[in-house]
Short mmCIF file of C-alpha atoms in Angstrom, two decimals:
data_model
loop_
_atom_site.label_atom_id
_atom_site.label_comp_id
_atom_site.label_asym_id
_atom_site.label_seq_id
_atom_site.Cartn_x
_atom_site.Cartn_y
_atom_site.Cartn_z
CA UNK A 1 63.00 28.80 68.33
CA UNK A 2 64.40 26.98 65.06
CA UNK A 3 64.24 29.35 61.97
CA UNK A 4 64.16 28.06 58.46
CA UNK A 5 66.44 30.93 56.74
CA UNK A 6 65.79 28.90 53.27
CA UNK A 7 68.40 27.74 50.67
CA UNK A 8 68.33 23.61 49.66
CA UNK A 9 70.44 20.88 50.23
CA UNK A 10 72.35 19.58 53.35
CA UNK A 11 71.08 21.18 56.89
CA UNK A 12 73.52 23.45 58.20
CA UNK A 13 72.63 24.77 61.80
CA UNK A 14 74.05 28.22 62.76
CA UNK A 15 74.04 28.47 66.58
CA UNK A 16 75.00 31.70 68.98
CA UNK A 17 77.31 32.58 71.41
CA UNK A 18 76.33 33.60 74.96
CA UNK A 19 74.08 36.64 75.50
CA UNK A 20 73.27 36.55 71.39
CA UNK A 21 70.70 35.62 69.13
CA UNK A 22 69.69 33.74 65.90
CA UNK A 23 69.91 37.34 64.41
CA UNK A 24 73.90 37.59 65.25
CA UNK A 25 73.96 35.05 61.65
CA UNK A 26 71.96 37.55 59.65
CA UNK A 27 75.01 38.44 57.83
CA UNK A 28 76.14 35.18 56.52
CA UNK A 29 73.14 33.54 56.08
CA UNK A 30 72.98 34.75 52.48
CA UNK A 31 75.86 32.85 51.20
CA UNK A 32 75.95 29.95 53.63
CA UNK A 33 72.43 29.31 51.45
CA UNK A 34 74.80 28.28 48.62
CA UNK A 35 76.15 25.44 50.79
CA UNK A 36 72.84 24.10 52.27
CA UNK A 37 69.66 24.62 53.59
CA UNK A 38 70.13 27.26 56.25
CA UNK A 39 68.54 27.31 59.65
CA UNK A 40 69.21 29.38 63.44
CA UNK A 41 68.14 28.76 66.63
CA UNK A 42 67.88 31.05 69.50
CA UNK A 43 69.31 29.09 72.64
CA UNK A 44 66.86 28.78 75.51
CA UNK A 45 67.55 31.67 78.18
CA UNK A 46 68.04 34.42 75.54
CA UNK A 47 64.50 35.63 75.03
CA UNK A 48 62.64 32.29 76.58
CA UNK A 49 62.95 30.52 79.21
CA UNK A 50 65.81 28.52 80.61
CA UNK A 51 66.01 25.52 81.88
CA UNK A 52 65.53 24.64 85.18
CA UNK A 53 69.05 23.26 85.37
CA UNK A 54 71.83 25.33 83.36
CA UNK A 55 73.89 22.88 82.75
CA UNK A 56 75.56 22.22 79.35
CA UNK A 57 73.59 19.40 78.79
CA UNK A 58 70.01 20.81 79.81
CA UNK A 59 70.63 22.90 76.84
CA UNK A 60 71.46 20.25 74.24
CA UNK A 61 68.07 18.46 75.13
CA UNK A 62 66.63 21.29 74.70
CA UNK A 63 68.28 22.23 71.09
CA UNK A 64 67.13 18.16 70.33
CA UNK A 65 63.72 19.29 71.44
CA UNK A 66 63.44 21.86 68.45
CA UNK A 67 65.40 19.50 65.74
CA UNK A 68 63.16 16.61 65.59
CA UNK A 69 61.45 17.85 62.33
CA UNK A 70 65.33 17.85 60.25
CA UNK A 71 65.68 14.28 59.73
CA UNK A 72 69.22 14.88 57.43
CA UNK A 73 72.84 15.21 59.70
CA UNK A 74 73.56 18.48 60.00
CA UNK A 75 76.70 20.38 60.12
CA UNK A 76 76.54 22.44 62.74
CA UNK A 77 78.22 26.07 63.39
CA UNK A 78 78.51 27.25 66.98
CA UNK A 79 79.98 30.45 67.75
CA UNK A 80 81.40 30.70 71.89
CA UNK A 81 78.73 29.10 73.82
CA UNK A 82 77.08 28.02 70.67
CA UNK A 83 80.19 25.71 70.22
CA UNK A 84 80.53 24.16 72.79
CA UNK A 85 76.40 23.14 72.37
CA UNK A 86 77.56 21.98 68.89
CA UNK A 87 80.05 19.34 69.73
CA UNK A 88 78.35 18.08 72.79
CA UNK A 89 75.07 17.36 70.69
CA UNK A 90 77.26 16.00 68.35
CA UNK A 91 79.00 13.80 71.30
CA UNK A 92 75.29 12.99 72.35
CA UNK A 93 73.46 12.35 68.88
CA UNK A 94 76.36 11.35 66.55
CA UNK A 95 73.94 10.11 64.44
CA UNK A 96 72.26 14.11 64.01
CA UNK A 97 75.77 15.57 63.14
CA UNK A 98 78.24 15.35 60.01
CA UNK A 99 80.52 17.96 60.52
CA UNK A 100 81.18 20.91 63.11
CA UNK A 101 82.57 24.70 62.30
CA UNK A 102 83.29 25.47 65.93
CA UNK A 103 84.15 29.18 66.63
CA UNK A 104 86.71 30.60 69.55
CA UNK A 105 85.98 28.26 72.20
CA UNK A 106 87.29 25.64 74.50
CA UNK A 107 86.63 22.92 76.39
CA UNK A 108 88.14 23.57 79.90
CA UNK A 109 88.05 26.57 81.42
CA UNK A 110 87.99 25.15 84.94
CA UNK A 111 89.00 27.91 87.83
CA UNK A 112 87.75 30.83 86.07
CA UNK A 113 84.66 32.71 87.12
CA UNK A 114 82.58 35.38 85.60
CA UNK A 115 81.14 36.90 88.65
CA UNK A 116 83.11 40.23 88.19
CA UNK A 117 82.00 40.42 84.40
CA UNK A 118 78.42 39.72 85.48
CA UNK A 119 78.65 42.79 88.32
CA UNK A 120 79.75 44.72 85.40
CA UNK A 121 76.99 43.40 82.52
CA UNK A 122 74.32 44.11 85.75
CA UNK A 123 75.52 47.97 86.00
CA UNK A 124 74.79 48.48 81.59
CA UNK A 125 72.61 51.54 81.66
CA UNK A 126 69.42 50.00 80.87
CA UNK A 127 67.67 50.62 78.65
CA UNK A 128 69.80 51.73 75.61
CA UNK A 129 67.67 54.85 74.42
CA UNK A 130 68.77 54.10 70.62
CA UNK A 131 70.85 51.91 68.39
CA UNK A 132 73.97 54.44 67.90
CA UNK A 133 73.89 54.81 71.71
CA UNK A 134 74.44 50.70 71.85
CA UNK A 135 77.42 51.29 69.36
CA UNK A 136 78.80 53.99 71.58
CA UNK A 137 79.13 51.81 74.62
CA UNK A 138 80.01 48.58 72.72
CA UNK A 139 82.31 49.68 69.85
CA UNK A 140 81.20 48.76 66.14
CA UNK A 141 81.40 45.04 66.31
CA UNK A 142 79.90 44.26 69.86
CA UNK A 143 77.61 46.68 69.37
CA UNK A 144 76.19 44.82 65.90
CA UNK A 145 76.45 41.71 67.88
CA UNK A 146 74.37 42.95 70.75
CA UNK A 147 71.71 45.36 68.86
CA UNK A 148 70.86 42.12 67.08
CA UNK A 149 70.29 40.60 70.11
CA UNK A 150 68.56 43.13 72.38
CA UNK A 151 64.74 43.79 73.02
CA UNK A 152 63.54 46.43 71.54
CA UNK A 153 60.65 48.14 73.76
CA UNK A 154 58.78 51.95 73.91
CA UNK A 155 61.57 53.19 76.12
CA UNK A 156 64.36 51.60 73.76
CA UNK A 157 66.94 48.57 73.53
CA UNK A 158 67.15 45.68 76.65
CA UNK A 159 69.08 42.76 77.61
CA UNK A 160 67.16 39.85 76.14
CA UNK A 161 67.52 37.48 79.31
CA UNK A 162 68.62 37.53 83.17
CA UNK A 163 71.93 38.62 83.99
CA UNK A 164 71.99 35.63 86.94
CA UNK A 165 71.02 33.62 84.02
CA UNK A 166 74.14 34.72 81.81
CA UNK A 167 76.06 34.37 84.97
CA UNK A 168 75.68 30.60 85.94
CA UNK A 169 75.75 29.48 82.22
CA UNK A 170 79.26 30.62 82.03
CA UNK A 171 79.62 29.90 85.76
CA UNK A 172 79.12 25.68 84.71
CA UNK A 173 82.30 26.04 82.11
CA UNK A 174 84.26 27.41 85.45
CA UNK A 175 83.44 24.01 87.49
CA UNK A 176 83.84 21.44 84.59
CA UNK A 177 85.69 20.25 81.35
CA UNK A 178 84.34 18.92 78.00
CA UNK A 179 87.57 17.22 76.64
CA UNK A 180 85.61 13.88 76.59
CA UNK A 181 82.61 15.02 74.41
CA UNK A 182 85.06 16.19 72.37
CA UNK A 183 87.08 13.28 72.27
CA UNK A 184 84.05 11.58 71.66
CA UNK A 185 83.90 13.17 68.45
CA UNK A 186 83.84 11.10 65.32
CA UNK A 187 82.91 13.52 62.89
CA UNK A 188 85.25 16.24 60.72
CA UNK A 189 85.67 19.85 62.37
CA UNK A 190 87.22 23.51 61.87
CA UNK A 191 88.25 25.56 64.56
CA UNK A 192 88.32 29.29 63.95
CA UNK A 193 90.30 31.07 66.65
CA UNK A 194 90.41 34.77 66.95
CA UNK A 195 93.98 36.25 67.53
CA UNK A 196 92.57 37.77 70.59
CA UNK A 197 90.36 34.87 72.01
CA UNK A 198 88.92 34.65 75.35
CA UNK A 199 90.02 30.74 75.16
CA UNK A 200 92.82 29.60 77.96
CA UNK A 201 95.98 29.69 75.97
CA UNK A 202 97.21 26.84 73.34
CA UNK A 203 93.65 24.69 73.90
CA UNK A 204 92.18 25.05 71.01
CA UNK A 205 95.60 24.23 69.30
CA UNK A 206 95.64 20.96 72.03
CA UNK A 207 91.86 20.40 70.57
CA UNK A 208 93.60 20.15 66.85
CA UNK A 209 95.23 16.81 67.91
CA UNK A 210 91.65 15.11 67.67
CA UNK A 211 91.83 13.18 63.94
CA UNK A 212 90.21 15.20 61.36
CA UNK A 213 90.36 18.52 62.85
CA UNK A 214 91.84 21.74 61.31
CA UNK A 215 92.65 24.60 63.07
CA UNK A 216 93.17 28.44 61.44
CA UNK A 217 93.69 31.20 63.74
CA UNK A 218 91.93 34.05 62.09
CA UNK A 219 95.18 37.64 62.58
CA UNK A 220 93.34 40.49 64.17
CA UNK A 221 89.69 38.50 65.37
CA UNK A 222 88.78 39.13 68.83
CA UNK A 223 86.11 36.21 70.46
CA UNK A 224 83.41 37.35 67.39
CA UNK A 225 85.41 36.38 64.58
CA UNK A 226 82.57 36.16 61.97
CA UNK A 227 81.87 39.73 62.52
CA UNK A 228 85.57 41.16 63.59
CA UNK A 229 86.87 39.20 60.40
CA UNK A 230 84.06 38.17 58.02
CA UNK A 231 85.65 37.89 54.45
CA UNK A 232 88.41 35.61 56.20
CA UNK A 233 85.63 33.92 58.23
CA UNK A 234 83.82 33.14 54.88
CA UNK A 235 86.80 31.86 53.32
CA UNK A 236 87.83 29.19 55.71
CA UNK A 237 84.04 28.00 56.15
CA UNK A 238 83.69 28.09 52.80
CA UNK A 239 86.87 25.83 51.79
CA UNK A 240 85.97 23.66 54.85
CA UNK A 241 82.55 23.20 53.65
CA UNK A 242 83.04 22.66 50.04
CA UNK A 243 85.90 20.47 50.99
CA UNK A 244 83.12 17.79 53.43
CA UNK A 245 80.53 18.12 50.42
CA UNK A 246 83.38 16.55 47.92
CA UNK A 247 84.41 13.89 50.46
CA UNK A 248 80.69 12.76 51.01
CA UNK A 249 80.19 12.63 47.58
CA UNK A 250 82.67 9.75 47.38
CA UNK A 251 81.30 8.14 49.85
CA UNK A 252 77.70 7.72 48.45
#
């Protein structure tokens, strides 16, 4: 579930959003090699099996699971769901983390519920016969984002998981908050907020008043900001990243 996508140096751990896939990185793995040693994961429940309990934190003992053989802190990018993973390992293992690149999420979203937008993922008309007919349902950048993450089979493309499964993931955020394990946090950290974010409004900003957090809200990004804005994506990360390496430097 953990793949090496090479490069040397510092461990730097590029996790999904919900309903994607290691592959949704393939596009900035190639220079993120020139800041470390480069590895993705694909979360359980998207193309294995889940846990037993979907909760948040099923999932980071399940990401520890896979990480025992990196003995280096990592910094850690999370996209959506892949996020929110990242800073509550970090909250868990502080010890495993160094820094965090956390990408258009939140940590409350209490009183929301996705059971309408898992009627409509349920009624997709399965299976996608080709690629261009995923782009013509999804638009150019979902459709990247999910033809990197579908099965491909005989009869063409599928969802790579259980729509109930997709459902009660996002279903926990709905019932709970995470401003503690982020609190908790002891480590530096970017947010990256897309101008048209799925986050409840001004939390990410709130999130910004945790010391040694930056915040850039990326004009034009919807939720996938790496692929709806990659050069600007690529220039914050960058700057943030170059920017930890020089601090740690003076610290050894």
């Amino acid at each position: 579930m953990l793949h090496d996508e090479g490069g040397t140096g510092r461990p730097i751990l590029l996790l999904h959003g919900l309903m994607g896939s290691a592959r949704t990185w393939r596009r900035h793995v190639p220079w993120l090699r020139e800041h470390g040693h480069v590895y993705t994961f694909d979360a359980a429940g998207h193309g294995r099996p889940a846990p037993d309990e979907l909760t948040t934190e099923a999932f980071v003992a399940d990401l520890e699971t896979h990480l025992t053989g990196i003995t280096e802190p990592l910094v850690v990018i999370g996209h959506s769901m892949g996020a929110l993973h990242a800073w509550c390992f970090a909250a868990t293992h502080p010890e495993r983390v160094t820094a965090l690149v956390l990408e258009d999420m939140a940590p409350d979203f209490r009183g929301r519920t996705a059971a309408n937008w898992a009627a409509m993922i349920a009624q997709w008309p399965q299976p996608f016969p080709t690629g261009d007919a995923v782009f013509d349902f999804f638009g150019p950048v979902a459709g990247r984002y999910f033809l990197d993450s579908f099965v491909r089979r005989d009869d063409g493309w599928y969802l790579h998981g259980e729509v109930e499964t997709f459902r009660d993931i996002s279903e926990e955020w709905g019932s709970r908050h995470f401003w503690d394990e982020w609190n908790s946090i002891r480590v530096p950290a970017l947010l990256l907020e897309g101008e048209f974010t799925i986050t409840p409004e001004g939390q990410m900003r709130r999130m910004v008043t945790r010391p040694g957090t930056d915040h850039v809200l990326v004009d034009g990004a919807g939720h996938l900001v790496h692929d709806d804005r990659p050069d600007e994506f690529r220039t914050a990360v960058e700057h943030f990243l170059t920017a930890h390496a020089l601090s740690a430097s003076r610290l050894e």
